[in-house]
mmCIF file with all atom_site columns, C-alpha atoms in Angstrom:
data_model
loop_
_atom_site.group_PDB
_atom_site.id
_atom_site.type_symbol
_atom_site.label_atom_id
_atom_site.label_alt_id
_atom_site.label_comp_id
_atom_site.label_asym_id
_atom_site.label_entity_id
_atom_site.label_seq_id
_atom_site.pdbx_PDB_ins_code
_atom_site.Cartn_x
_atom_site.Cartn_y
_atom_site.Cartn_z
_atom_site.occupancy
_atom_site.B_iso_or_equiv
_atom_site.pdbx_formal_charge
_atom_site.auth_seq_id
_atom_site.auth_comp_id
_atom_site.auth_asym_id
_atom_site.auth_atom_id
_atom_site.pdbx_PDB_model_num
ATOM 1   C CA . MET O 1 1   ? 87.819  100.064 95.283  1.00 0.00 ? 1   MET O CA 1
ATOM 2   C CA . THR O 1 2   ? 87.366  96.309  95.756  1.00 0.00 ? 2   THR O CA 1
ATOM 3   C CA . GLY O 1 3   ? 90.192  94.042  96.723  1.00 0.00 ? 3   GLY O CA 1
ATOM 4   C CA . ARG O 1 4   ? 91.167  92.697  93.591  1.00 0.00 ? 4   ARG O CA 1
ATOM 5   C CA . LYS O 1 5   ? 91.219  96.049  91.894  1.00 0.00 ? 5   LYS O CA 1
ATOM 6   C CA . ARG O 1 6   ? 93.384  97.373  94.607  1.00 0.00 ? 6   ARG O CA 1
ATOM 7   C CA . ALA O 1 7   ? 95.705  94.420  94.455  1.00 0.00 ? 7   ALA O CA 1
ATOM 8   C CA . PHE O 1 8   ? 96.215  95.147  90.865  1.00 0.00 ? 8   PHE O CA 1
ATOM 9   C CA . ALA O 1 9   ? 96.509  98.872  91.324  1.00 0.00 ? 9   ALA O CA 1
ATOM 10  C CA . ASP O 1 10  ? 99.373  97.767  93.751  1.00 0.00 ? 10  ASP O CA 1
ATOM 11  C CA . TRP O 1 11  ? 100.985 95.569  91.359  1.00 0.00 ? 11  TRP O CA 1
ATOM 12  C CA . ILE O 1 12  ? 100.975 98.174  88.558  1.00 0.00 ? 12  ILE O CA 1
ATOM 13  C CA . PHE O 1 13  ? 102.376 100.893 91.047  1.00 0.00 ? 13  PHE O CA 1
ATOM 14  C CA . THR O 1 14  ? 105.390 98.455  92.134  1.00 0.00 ? 14  THR O CA 1
ATOM 15  C CA . VAL O 1 15  ? 106.093 97.843  88.398  1.00 0.00 ? 15  VAL O CA 1
ATOM 16  C CA . VAL O 1 16  ? 105.978 101.649 87.287  1.00 0.00 ? 16  VAL O CA 1
ATOM 17  C CA . VAL O 1 17  ? 108.207 102.428 90.488  1.00 0.00 ? 17  VAL O CA 1
ATOM 18  C CA . LEU O 1 18  ? 110.779 99.913  89.861  1.00 0.00 ? 18  LEU O CA 1
ATOM 19  C CA . LEU O 1 19  ? 110.922 100.532 86.148  1.00 0.00 ? 19  LEU O CA 1
ATOM 20  C CA . SER O 1 20  ? 111.306 104.433 86.880  1.00 0.00 ? 20  SER O CA 1
ATOM 21  C CA . ALA O 1 21  ? 114.154 103.609 89.464  1.00 0.00 ? 21  ALA O CA 1
ATOM 22  C CA . PHE O 1 22  ? 115.902 101.449 86.626  1.00 0.00 ? 22  PHE O CA 1
ATOM 23  C CA . GLY O 1 23  ? 115.363 103.921 83.988  1.00 0.00 ? 23  GLY O CA 1
ATOM 24  C CA . LEU O 1 24  ? 116.589 106.775 86.178  1.00 0.00 ? 24  LEU O CA 1
ATOM 25  C CA . ASN O 1 25  ? 119.811 104.662 87.293  1.00 0.00 ? 25  ASN O CA 1
ATOM 26  C CA . LEU O 1 26  ? 120.377 103.965 83.529  1.00 0.00 ? 26  LEU O CA 1
ATOM 27  C CA . LEU O 1 27  ? 120.312 107.926 82.683  1.00 0.00 ? 27  LEU O CA 1
ATOM 28  C CA . LEU O 1 28  ? 122.544 108.774 85.429  1.00 0.00 ? 28  LEU O CA 1
ATOM 29  C CA . GLN O 1 29  ? 124.866 105.953 84.340  1.00 0.00 ? 29  GLN O CA 1
ATOM 30  C CA . ILE O 1 30  ? 124.952 107.296 80.902  1.00 0.00 ? 30  ILE O CA 1
ATOM 31  C CA . GLY O 1 31  ? 124.686 110.799 81.352  1.00 0.00 ? 31  GLY O CA 1
ATOM 32  C CA . PHE O 1 32  ? 126.947 111.529 84.357  1.00 0.00 ? 32  PHE O CA 1
ATOM 33  C CA . GLN O 1 33  ? 129.189 108.091 84.543  1.00 0.00 ? 33  GLN O CA 1
ATOM 34  C CA . THR O 1 34  ? 128.124 107.690 88.108  1.00 0.00 ? 34  THR O CA 1
ATOM 35  C CA . GLN O 1 35  ? 126.731 105.099 90.022  1.00 0.00 ? 35  GLN O CA 1
ATOM 36  C CA . THR O 1 36  ? 126.995 106.365 93.455  1.00 0.00 ? 36  THR O CA 1
ATOM 37  C CA . MET O 1 37  ? 123.193 107.360 93.678  1.00 0.00 ? 37  MET O CA 1
ATOM 38  C CA . THR O 1 38  ? 122.242 103.595 92.408  1.00 0.00 ? 38  THR O CA 1
ATOM 39  C CA . PRO O 1 39  ? 121.219 101.814 95.692  1.00 0.00 ? 39  PRO O CA 1
ATOM 40  C CA . MET O 1 40  ? 119.681 104.935 97.284  1.00 0.00 ? 40  MET O CA 1
ATOM 41  C CA . ILE O 1 41  ? 117.147 105.337 94.333  1.00 0.00 ? 41  ILE O CA 1
ATOM 42  C CA . PHE O 1 42  ? 116.449 101.566 94.462  1.00 0.00 ? 42  PHE O CA 1
ATOM 43  C CA . VAL O 1 43  ? 116.031 101.850 98.292  1.00 0.00 ? 43  VAL O CA 1
ATOM 44  C CA . LEU O 1 44  ? 113.708 104.955 97.648  1.00 0.00 ? 44  LEU O CA 1
ATOM 45  C CA . GLY O 1 45  ? 111.776 103.014 95.221  1.00 0.00 ? 45  GLY O CA 1
ATOM 46  C CA . VAL O 1 46  ? 111.264 100.132 97.672  1.00 0.00 ? 46  VAL O CA 1
ATOM 47  C CA . PHE O 1 47  ? 110.231 102.234 100.394 1.00 0.00 ? 47  PHE O CA 1
ATOM 48  C CA . LEU O 1 48  ? 107.494 103.930 98.088  1.00 0.00 ? 48  LEU O CA 1
ATOM 49  C CA . VAL O 1 49  ? 106.402 100.450 97.028  1.00 0.00 ? 49  VAL O CA 1
ATOM 50  C CA . SER O 1 50  ? 106.184 99.544  100.445 1.00 0.00 ? 50  SER O CA 1
ATOM 51  C CA . TRP O 1 51  ? 104.495 102.595 101.828 1.00 0.00 ? 51  TRP O CA 1
ATOM 52  C CA . GLN O 1 52  ? 101.725 102.864 99.075  1.00 0.00 ? 52  GLN O CA 1
ATOM 53  C CA . THR O 1 53  ? 100.892 99.299  98.668  1.00 0.00 ? 53  THR O CA 1
ATOM 54  C CA . ARG O 1 54  ? 98.776  97.056  101.002 1.00 0.00 ? 54  ARG O CA 1
ATOM 55  C CA . GLY O 1 55  ? 100.593 93.920  102.712 1.00 0.00 ? 55  GLY O CA 1
ATOM 56  C CA . TYR O 1 56  ? 104.231 92.872  103.034 1.00 0.00 ? 56  TYR O CA 1
ATOM 57  C CA . LEU O 1 57  ? 104.270 91.080  99.290  1.00 0.00 ? 57  LEU O CA 1
ATOM 58  C CA . PRO O 1 58  ? 104.679 93.978  96.906  1.00 0.00 ? 58  PRO O CA 1
ATOM 59  C CA . GLY O 1 59  ? 107.375 95.681  99.227  1.00 0.00 ? 59  GLY O CA 1
ATOM 60  C CA . ILE O 1 60  ? 109.325 92.277  99.798  1.00 0.00 ? 60  ILE O CA 1
ATOM 61  C CA . LEU O 1 61  ? 109.370 91.307  95.926  1.00 0.00 ? 61  LEU O CA 1
ATOM 62  C CA . ALA O 1 62  ? 110.507 94.944  95.227  1.00 0.00 ? 62  ALA O CA 1
ATOM 63  C CA . SER O 1 63  ? 113.503 94.566  97.361  1.00 0.00 ? 63  SER O CA 1
ATOM 64  C CA . LEU O 1 64  ? 114.450 91.380  95.894  1.00 0.00 ? 64  LEU O CA 1
ATOM 65  C CA . ILE O 1 65  ? 113.813 92.618  92.330  1.00 0.00 ? 65  ILE O CA 1
ATOM 66  C CA . SER O 1 66  ? 116.011 95.712  92.985  1.00 0.00 ? 66  SER O CA 1
ATOM 67  C CA . VAL O 1 67  ? 118.866 93.818  94.417  1.00 0.00 ? 67  VAL O CA 1
ATOM 68  C CA . LEU O 1 68  ? 118.843 91.749  91.453  1.00 0.00 ? 68  LEU O CA 1
ATOM 69  C CA . ALA O 1 69  ? 118.632 94.727  89.086  1.00 0.00 ? 69  ALA O CA 1
ATOM 70  C CA . VAL O 1 70  ? 121.470 96.570  90.696  1.00 0.00 ? 70  VAL O CA 1
ATOM 71  C CA . ASN O 1 71  ? 123.640 93.168  90.686  1.00 0.00 ? 71  ASN O CA 1
ATOM 72  C CA . TRP O 1 72  ? 122.814 92.575  87.149  1.00 0.00 ? 72  TRP O CA 1
ATOM 73  C CA . ALA O 1 73  ? 122.934 96.208  85.418  1.00 0.00 ? 73  ALA O CA 1
ATOM 74  C CA . PHE O 1 74  ? 125.014 98.555  87.691  1.00 0.00 ? 74  PHE O CA 1
ATOM 75  C CA . THR O 1 75  ? 127.898 96.537  89.256  1.00 0.00 ? 75  THR O CA 1
ATOM 76  C CA . TYR O 1 76  ? 130.662 94.816  87.715  1.00 0.00 ? 76  TYR O CA 1
ATOM 77  C CA . PRO O 1 77  ? 130.623 92.722  85.655  1.00 0.00 ? 77  PRO O CA 1
ATOM 78  C CA . TYR O 1 78  ? 127.659 94.627  84.176  1.00 0.00 ? 78  TYR O CA 1
ATOM 79  C CA . TRP O 1 79  ? 124.748 92.601  82.499  1.00 0.00 ? 79  TRP O CA 1
ATOM 80  C CA . ALA O 1 80  ? 125.716 89.481  84.393  1.00 0.00 ? 80  ALA O CA 1
ATOM 81  C CA . PHE O 1 81  ? 124.772 88.185  87.870  1.00 0.00 ? 81  PHE O CA 1
ATOM 82  C CA . ASP O 1 82  ? 127.355 88.171  90.540  1.00 0.00 ? 82  ASP O CA 1
ATOM 83  C CA . LEU O 1 83  ? 125.377 87.381  93.912  1.00 0.00 ? 83  LEU O CA 1
ATOM 84  C CA . ILE O 1 84  ? 128.337 86.009  95.729  1.00 0.00 ? 84  ILE O CA 1
ATOM 85  C CA . SER O 1 85  ? 129.670 89.518  96.989  1.00 0.00 ? 85  SER O CA 1
ATOM 86  C CA . PRO O 1 86  ? 129.139 90.716  100.005 1.00 0.00 ? 86  PRO O CA 1
ATOM 87  C CA . GLU O 1 87  ? 127.722 93.957  98.911  1.00 0.00 ? 87  GLU O CA 1
ATOM 88  C CA . CYS O 1 88  ? 125.148 92.120  97.122  1.00 0.00 ? 88  CYS O CA 1
ATOM 89  C CA . ILE O 1 89  ? 123.999 90.449  100.273 1.00 0.00 ? 89  ILE O CA 1
ATOM 90  C CA . SER O 1 90  ? 124.153 93.271  102.366 1.00 0.00 ? 90  SER O CA 1
ATOM 91  C CA . SER O 1 91  ? 122.154 95.577  100.094 1.00 0.00 ? 91  SER O CA 1
ATOM 92  C CA . ALA O 1 92  ? 119.452 92.640  99.913  1.00 0.00 ? 92  ALA O CA 1
ATOM 93  C CA . VAL O 1 93  ? 119.271 92.754  103.701 1.00 0.00 ? 93  VAL O CA 1
ATOM 94  C CA . VAL O 1 94  ? 118.907 96.633  104.058 1.00 0.00 ? 94  VAL O CA 1
ATOM 95  C CA . MET O 1 95  ? 116.159 96.647  101.268 1.00 0.00 ? 95  MET O CA 1
ATOM 96  C CA . LEU O 1 96  ? 114.377 93.864  102.972 1.00 0.00 ? 96  LEU O CA 1
ATOM 97  C CA . VAL O 1 97  ? 114.674 95.254  106.217 1.00 0.00 ? 97  VAL O CA 1
ATOM 98  C CA . VAL O 1 98  ? 113.252 98.702  104.798 1.00 0.00 ? 98  VAL O CA 1
ATOM 99  C CA . SER O 1 99  ? 110.471 97.107  103.282 1.00 0.00 ? 99  SER O CA 1
ATOM 100 C CA . VAL O 1 100 ? 109.347 94.919  106.189 1.00 0.00 ? 100 VAL O CA 1
ATOM 101 C CA . MET O 1 101 ? 109.717 98.148  108.340 1.00 0.00 ? 101 MET O CA 1
ATOM 102 C CA . THR O 1 102 ? 107.571 100.418 106.235 1.00 0.00 ? 102 THR O CA 1
ATOM 103 C CA . SER O 1 103 ? 104.943 97.883  105.696 1.00 0.00 ? 103 SER O CA 1
ATOM 104 C CA . THR O 1 104 ? 104.720 97.161  109.401 1.00 0.00 ? 104 THR O CA 1
ATOM 105 C CA . LEU O 1 105 ? 104.056 100.893 109.811 1.00 0.00 ? 105 LEU O CA 1
ATOM 106 C CA . THR O 1 106 ? 101.932 101.465 107.143 1.00 0.00 ? 106 THR O CA 1
ATOM 107 C CA . THR O 1 107 ? 99.658  98.596  108.073 1.00 0.00 ? 107 THR O CA 1
ATOM 108 C CA . ARG O 1 108 ? 99.812  99.848  111.776 1.00 0.00 ? 108 ARG O CA 1
ATOM 109 C CA . LEU O 1 109 ? 98.893  103.288 110.861 1.00 0.00 ? 109 LEU O CA 1
ATOM 110 C CA . LYS O 1 110 ? 95.964  102.048 108.527 1.00 0.00 ? 110 LYS O CA 1
ATOM 111 C CA . GLN O 1 111 ? 94.536  100.097 111.600 1.00 0.00 ? 111 GLN O CA 1
ATOM 112 C CA . GLN O 1 112 ? 94.810  103.074 113.794 1.00 0.00 ? 112 GLN O CA 1
ATOM 113 C CA . GLU O 1 113 ? 92.926  105.165 111.383 1.00 0.00 ? 113 GLU O CA 1
ATOM 114 C CA . LYS O 1 114 ? 90.067  102.586 111.039 1.00 0.00 ? 114 LYS O CA 1
ATOM 115 C CA . LEU O 1 115 ? 89.989  102.157 114.627 1.00 0.00 ? 115 LEU O CA 1
ATOM 116 C CA . LYS O 1 116 ? 89.686  106.167 115.234 1.00 0.00 ? 116 LYS O CA 1
ATOM 117 C CA . ALA O 1 117 ? 86.807  106.159 112.561 1.00 0.00 ? 117 ALA O CA 1
ATOM 118 C CA . ALA O 1 118 ? 85.104  103.502 114.376 1.00 0.00 ? 118 ALA O CA 1
ATOM 119 C CA . ALA O 1 119 ? 85.381  105.126 117.911 1.00 0.00 ? 119 ALA O CA 1
ATOM 120 C CA . GLU O 1 120 ? 84.364  108.517 116.175 1.00 0.00 ? 120 GLU O CA 1
ATOM 121 C CA . THR O 1 121 ? 81.100  106.556 114.480 1.00 0.00 ? 121 THR O CA 1
ATOM 122 C CA . GLU O 1 122 ? 80.488  105.153 117.956 1.00 0.00 ? 122 GLU O CA 1
ATOM 123 C CA . ARG O 1 123 ? 80.616  108.330 119.671 1.00 0.00 ? 123 ARG O CA 1
ATOM 124 C CA . MET O 1 124 ? 78.152  110.272 117.137 1.00 0.00 ? 124 MET O CA 1
ATOM 125 C CA . ARG O 1 125 ? 75.625  107.178 117.724 1.00 0.00 ? 125 ARG O CA 1
ATOM 126 C CA . SER O 1 126 ? 75.933  107.465 121.338 1.00 0.00 ? 126 SER O CA 1
ATOM 127 C CA . ASN O 1 127 ? 75.342  111.415 121.102 1.00 0.00 ? 127 ASN O CA 1
ATOM 128 C CA . LEU O 1 128 ? 72.077  110.827 119.050 1.00 0.00 ? 128 LEU O CA 1
ATOM 129 C CA . LEU O 1 129 ? 70.795  108.413 121.290 1.00 0.00 ? 129 LEU O CA 1
#
């Protein structure tokens, strides 16, 4: 897959995961009158985006969008921004840390896989000679 196609696929995946998390939280809020799972569902979404996409940008943007979505739709006052509360700031920091750590780990894992494949190719070449 070319670089542009992969980047487009990463952004589509990010949008789908975030919309799914938002929709699931709305269903839980309407159906069960509970919001205890809201932050965890969005953290899971940020984790999935950071894990499945390349680079740091999709994960970081997903964490920022998640914080804004939780603040806007799932905390009092509903459907309004109240970004001053300590809960908002702490959730932003947690989601940002999750996305950066996950992106770092997946980037290192992909680099190790490339090095391992290169070493295997070199070993096969030397065996042929």
